[in-house]
Coordinates of C-alpha atoms and ligand atoms in Angstrom, one line a residue:
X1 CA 69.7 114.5 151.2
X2 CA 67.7 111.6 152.8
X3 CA 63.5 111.4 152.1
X4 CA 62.0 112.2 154.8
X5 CA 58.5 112.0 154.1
X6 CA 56.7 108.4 155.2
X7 CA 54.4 108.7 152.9
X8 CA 57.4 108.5 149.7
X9 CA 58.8 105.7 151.7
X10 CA 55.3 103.4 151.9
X11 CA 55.0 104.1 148.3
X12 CA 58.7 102.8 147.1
X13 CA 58.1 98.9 147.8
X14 CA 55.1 99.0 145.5
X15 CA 56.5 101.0 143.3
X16 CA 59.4 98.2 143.0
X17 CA 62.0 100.6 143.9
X18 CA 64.9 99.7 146.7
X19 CA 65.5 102.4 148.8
X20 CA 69.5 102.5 150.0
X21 CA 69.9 105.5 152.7
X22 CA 72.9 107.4 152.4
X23 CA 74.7 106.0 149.6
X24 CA 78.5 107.4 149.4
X25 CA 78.8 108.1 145.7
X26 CA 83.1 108.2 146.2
X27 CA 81.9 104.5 146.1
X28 CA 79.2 104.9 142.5
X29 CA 81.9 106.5 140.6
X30 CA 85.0 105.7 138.9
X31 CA 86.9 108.6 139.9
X32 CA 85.7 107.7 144.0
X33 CA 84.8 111.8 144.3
X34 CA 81.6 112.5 145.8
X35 CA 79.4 113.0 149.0
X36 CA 76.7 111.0 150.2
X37 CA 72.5 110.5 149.8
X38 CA 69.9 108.7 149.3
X39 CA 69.4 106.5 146.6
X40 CA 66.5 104.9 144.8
X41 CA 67.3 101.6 142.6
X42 CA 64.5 101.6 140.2
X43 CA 63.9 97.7 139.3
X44 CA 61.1 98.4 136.7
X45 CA 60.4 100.7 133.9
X46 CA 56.9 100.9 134.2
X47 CA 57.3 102.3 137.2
X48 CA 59.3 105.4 136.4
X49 CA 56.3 107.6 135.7
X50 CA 54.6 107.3 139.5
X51 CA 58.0 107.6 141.1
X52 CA 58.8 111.0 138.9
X53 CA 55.3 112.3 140.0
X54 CA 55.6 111.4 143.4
X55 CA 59.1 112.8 144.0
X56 CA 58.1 116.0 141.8
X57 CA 54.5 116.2 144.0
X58 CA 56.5 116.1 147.2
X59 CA 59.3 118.6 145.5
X60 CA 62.3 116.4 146.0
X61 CA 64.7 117.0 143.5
X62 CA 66.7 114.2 142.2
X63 CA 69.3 113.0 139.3
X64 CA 70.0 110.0 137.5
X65 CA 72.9 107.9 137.6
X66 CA 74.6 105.7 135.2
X67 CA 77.8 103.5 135.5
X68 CA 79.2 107.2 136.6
X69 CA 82.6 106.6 134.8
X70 CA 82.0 110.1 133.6
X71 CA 80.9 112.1 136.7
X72 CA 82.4 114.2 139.0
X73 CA 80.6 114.4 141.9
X74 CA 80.5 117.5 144.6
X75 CA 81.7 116.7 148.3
X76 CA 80.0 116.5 151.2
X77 CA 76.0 115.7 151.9
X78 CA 74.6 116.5 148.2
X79 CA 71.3 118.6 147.4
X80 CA 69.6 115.7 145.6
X81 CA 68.6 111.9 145.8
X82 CA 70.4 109.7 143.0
X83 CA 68.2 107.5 140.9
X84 CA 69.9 104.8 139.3
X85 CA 68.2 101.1 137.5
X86 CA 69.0 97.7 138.4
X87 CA 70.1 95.4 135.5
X88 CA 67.5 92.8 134.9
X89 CA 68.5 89.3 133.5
X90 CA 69.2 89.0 130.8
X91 CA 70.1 92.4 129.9
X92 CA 71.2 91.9 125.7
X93 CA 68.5 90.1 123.8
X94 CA 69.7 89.0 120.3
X95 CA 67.1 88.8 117.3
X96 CA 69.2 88.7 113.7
X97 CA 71.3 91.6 113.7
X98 CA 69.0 93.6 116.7
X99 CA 70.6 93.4 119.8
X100 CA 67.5 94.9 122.7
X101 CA 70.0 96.2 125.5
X102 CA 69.1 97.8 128.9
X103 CA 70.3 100.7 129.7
X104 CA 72.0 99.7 133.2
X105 CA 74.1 96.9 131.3
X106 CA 77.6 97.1 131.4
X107 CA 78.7 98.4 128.2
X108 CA 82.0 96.4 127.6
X109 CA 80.1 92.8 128.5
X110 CA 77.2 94.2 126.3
X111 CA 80.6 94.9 123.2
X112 CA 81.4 91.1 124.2
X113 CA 78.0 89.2 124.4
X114 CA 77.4 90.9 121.1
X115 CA 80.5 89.9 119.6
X116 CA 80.5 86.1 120.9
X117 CA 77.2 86.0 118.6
X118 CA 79.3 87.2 115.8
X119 CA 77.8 91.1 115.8
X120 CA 80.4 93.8 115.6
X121 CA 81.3 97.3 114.8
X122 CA 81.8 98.2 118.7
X123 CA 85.4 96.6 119.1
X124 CA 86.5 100.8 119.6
X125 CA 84.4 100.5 122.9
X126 CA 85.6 97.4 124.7
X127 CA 87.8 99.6 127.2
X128 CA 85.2 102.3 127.6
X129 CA 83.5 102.2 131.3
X130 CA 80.2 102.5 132.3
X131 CA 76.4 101.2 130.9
X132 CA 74.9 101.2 127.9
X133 CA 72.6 104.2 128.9
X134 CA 75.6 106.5 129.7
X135 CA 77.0 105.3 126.7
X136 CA 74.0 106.2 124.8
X137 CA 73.4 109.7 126.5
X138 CA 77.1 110.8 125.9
X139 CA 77.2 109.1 122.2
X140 CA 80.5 107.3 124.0
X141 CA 83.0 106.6 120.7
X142 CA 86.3 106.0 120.3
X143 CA 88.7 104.6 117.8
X144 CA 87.0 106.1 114.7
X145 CA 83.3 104.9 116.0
X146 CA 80.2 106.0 117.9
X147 CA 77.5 103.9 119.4
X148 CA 74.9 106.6 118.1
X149 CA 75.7 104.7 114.9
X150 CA 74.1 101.6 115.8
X151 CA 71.3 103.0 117.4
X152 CA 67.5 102.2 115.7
X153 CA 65.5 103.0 118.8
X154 CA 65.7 104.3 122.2
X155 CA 63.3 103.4 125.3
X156 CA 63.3 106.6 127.4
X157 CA 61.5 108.3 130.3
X158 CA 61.1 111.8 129.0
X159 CA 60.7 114.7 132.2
X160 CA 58.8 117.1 129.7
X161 CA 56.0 114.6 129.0
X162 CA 56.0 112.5 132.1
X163 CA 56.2 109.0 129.7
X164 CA 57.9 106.1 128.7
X165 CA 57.8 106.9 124.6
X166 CA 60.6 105.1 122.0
X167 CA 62.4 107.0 119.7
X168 CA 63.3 106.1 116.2
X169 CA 67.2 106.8 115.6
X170 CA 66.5 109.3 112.8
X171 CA 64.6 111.5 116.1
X172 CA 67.9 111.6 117.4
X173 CA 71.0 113.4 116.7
X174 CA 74.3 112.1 117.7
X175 CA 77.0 114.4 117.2
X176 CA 80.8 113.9 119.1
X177 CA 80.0 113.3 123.1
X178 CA 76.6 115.2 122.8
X179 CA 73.1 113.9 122.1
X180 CA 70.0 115.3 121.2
X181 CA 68.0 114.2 124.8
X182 CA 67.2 116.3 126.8
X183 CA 69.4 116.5 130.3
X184 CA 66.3 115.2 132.4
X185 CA 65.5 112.4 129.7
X186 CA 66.0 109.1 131.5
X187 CA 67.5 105.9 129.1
X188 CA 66.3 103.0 129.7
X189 CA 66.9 100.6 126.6
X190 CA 67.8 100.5 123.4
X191 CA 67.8 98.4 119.9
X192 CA 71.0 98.5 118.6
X193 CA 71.7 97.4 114.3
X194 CA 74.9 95.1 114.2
X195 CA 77.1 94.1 111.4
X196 CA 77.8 90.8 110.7
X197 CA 80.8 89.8 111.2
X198 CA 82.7 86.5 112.5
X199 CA 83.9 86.2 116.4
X200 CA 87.5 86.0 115.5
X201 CA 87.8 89.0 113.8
X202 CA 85.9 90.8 116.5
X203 CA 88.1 89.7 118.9
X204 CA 91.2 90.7 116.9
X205 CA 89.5 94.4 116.3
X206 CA 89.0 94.1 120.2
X207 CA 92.9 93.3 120.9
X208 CA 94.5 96.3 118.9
X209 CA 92.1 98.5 120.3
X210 CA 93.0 97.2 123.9
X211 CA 96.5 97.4 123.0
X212 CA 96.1 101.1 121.8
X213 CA 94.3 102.0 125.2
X214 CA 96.5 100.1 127.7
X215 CA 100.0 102.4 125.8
X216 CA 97.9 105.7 125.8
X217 CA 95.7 105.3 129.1
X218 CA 96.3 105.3 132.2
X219 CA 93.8 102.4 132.9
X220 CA 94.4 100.8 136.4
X221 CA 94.2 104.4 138.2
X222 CA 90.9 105.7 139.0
X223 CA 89.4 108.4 136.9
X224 CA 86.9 109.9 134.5
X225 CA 88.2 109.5 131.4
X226 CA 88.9 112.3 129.3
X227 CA 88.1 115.7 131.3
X228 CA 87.9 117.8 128.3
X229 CA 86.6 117.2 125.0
X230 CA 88.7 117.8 121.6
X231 CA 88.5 121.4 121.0
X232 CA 87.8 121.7 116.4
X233 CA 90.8 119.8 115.0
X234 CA 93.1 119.8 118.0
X235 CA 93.7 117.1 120.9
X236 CA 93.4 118.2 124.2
X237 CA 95.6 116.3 125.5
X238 CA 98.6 116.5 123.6
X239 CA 97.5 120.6 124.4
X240 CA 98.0 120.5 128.0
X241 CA 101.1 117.7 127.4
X242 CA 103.0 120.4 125.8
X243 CA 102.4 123.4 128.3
X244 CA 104.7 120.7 130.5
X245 CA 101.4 120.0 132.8
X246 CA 101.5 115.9 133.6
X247 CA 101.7 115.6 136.8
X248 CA 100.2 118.7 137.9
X249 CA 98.3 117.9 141.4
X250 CA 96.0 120.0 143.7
X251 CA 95.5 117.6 147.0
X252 CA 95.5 113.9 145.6
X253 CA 93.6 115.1 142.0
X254 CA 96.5 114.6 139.5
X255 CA 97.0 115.6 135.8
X256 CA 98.0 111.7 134.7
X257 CA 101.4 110.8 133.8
X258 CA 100.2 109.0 130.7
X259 CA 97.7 111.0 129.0
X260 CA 97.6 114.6 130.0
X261 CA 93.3 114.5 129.1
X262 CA 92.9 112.3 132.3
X263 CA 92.8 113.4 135.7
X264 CA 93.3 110.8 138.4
X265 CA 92.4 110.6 142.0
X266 CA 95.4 109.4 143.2
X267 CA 94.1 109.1 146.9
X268 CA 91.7 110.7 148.8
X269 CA 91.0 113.6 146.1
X270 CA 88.1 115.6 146.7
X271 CA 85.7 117.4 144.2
X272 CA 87.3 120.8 145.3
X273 CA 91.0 119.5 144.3
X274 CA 89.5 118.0 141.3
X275 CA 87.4 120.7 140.3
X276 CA 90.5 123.7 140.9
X277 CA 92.6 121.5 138.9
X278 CA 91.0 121.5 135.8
X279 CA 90.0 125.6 136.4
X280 CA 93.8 125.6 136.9
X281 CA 94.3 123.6 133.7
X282 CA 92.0 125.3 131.7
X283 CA 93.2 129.2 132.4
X284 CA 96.6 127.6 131.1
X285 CA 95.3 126.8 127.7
X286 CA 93.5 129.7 127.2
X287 CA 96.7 131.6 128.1
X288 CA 99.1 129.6 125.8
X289 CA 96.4 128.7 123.2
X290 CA 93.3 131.3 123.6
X291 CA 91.4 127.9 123.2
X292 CA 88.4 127.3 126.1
X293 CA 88.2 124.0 126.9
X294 CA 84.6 122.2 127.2
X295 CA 84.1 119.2 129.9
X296 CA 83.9 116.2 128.5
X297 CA 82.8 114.9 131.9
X298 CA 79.7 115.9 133.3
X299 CA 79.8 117.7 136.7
X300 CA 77.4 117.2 139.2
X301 CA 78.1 120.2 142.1
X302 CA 75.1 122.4 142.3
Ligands
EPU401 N1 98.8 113.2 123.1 C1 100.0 113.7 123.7 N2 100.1 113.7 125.0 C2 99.1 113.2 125.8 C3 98.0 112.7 125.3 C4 97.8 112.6 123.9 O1 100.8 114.2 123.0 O2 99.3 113.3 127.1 C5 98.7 113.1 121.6 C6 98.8 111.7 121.1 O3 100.1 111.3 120.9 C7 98.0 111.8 119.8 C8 97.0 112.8 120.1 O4 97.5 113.6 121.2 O5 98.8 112.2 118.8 C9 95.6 112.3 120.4 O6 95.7 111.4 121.5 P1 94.8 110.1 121.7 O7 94.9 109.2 120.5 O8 95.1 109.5 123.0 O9 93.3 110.6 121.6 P2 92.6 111.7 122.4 O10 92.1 112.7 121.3 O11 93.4 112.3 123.5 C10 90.2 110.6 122.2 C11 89.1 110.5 123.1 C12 89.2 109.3 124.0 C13 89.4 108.1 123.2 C14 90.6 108.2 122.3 C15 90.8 107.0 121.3 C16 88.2 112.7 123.6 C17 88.2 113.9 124.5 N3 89.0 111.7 123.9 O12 91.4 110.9 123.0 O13 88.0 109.2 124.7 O14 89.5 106.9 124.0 O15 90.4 109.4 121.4 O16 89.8 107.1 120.3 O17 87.4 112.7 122.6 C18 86.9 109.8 126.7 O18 85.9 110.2 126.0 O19 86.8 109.9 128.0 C19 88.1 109.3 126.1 C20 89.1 109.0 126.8

């Protein structure tokens, strides 16, 4: 979709907002799936509420992005502008045990800043992709932790109000992948509460999990993540492992050798591959296992 209208376009330089005309969003995504549009890069906060009301006044739908290491993206021109913020510098503020994080920073230097100033308890999310925001909206965990754990506030846009508020942790329930905020609910920062704890152990908390994620992952390939979330008590992966299915392809989307939860784009995949695969995958559990599997990743192709 591109914005037409001059009058959004006059508006966007005071509004502090870089406007980048048909963005490809193969190249915004980890999996490198998706079509192309315009999109905004939103360098401050304060002006997120005029922007919303402008876009929403001149009816032009729109969608945030994140580090999109957990999207799947639909081909071809899309239906909606992306908005997505720039990091500012810095992006981790350390005060005692508080770390102040923007949402747009990369979550695995955010794990490592962190833990150079001796604050742990996120060693499970040094391999995970994306920002902190995506992290936060997904409650991102792995290895026995959850970064909804950690949280004390959260600095978000909220559509239904049209304002910047903070929440208090306690306002906000983080349960496995899923979160309490509302799917139009914009992060923008957070206050995270860190243990204590000295660099060198960090670091070897950081290595065994690395370890554990370079044997089970497959990590230089270019995908999503998990596809589907853990159904009550079971793995998915080990699921769709047993019904024989690694390596299972539709076009260049791939059921990964190594861990049968990750689809890879092992070319020039394209949403419809990607998304027949795991409609394909899915019918085959529910066959074998009457189980329906949930995403994990969020799909963007409406
Ligand atoms: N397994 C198989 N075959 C496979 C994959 C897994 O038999 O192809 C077996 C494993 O041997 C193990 C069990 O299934 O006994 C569980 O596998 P794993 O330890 O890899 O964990 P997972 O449940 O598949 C979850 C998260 C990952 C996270 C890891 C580590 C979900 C959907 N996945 O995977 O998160 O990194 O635990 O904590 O919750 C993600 O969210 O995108 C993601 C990758």
């Amino acid at each position: 979709m591109r914005i037409e209208d001059p009058k959004i376009v006059a508006a966007l330089p005071e509004l502090s907002v870089e406007l980048r005309r048909a963005s490809s969003l193969a190249e915004l995504t980890s999996l490198a799936i998706g079509g192309t549009t315009d999109l905004l890069r939103i360098r401050d906060h304060e002006s997120i509420p005029g922007l919303l009301s402008l876009l929403d006044y001149h009816g032009v739908p729109h969608r945030f992005l994140g580090g999109g290491s957990n999207l799947l993206v639909g081909d071809g021109e899309l239906l909606w502008i992306v908005l997505q913020l720039a990091s500012p510098d810095p992006d981790v503020v350390l005060e005692g045990n508080f770390a102040q994080v923007d949402a747009a920073a990369d979550l695995g230097r955010m794990v490592t800043y962190c833990a150079k100033h001796d604050l742990g308890g996120m060693e499970g999310l040094i391999g995970v992709p994306g920002t902190v925001g995506g992290a936060l909206r997904m409650n991102a965990g792995a290895y026995g932790m959850q970064i909804g754990s950690y949280v004390r506030e959260v600095k978000v846009y909220r559509a239904a109000t049209r304002r910047i508020e903070i929440l208090r942790g306690e306002q906000i329930s983080f349960e496995y992948r899923h979160t309490s905020f509302a799917p139009d609910d914009m992060m923008l920062a957070v206050k995270l509460e860190l243990p204590s704890k000295p660099y060198k152990e960090i670091l070897q908390g950081i290595r065994i999990c690395n370890e554990k994620r370079r044997s089970s992952q497959p990590l230089g390939q270019k995908s999503a993540g998990c596809i589907f979330k853990n159904p009550p008590g079971a793995s998915a992966g080990r699921m769709i492992d047993e019904l024989g299915l690694k390596g299972l392809s539709v076009g260049d989307a791939r059921v990964s050798d190594r861990h049968a939860n990750f689809f890879v784009n092992a070319g020039k995949a394209s949403a419809k591959d990607m998304l027949a695969l795991i409609s394909n995958v899915r019918e085959r559990v529910r066959s074998a296992f009457s189980v329906e599997l949930d995403h994990e990743v969020v799909i963007w192709n409406a």
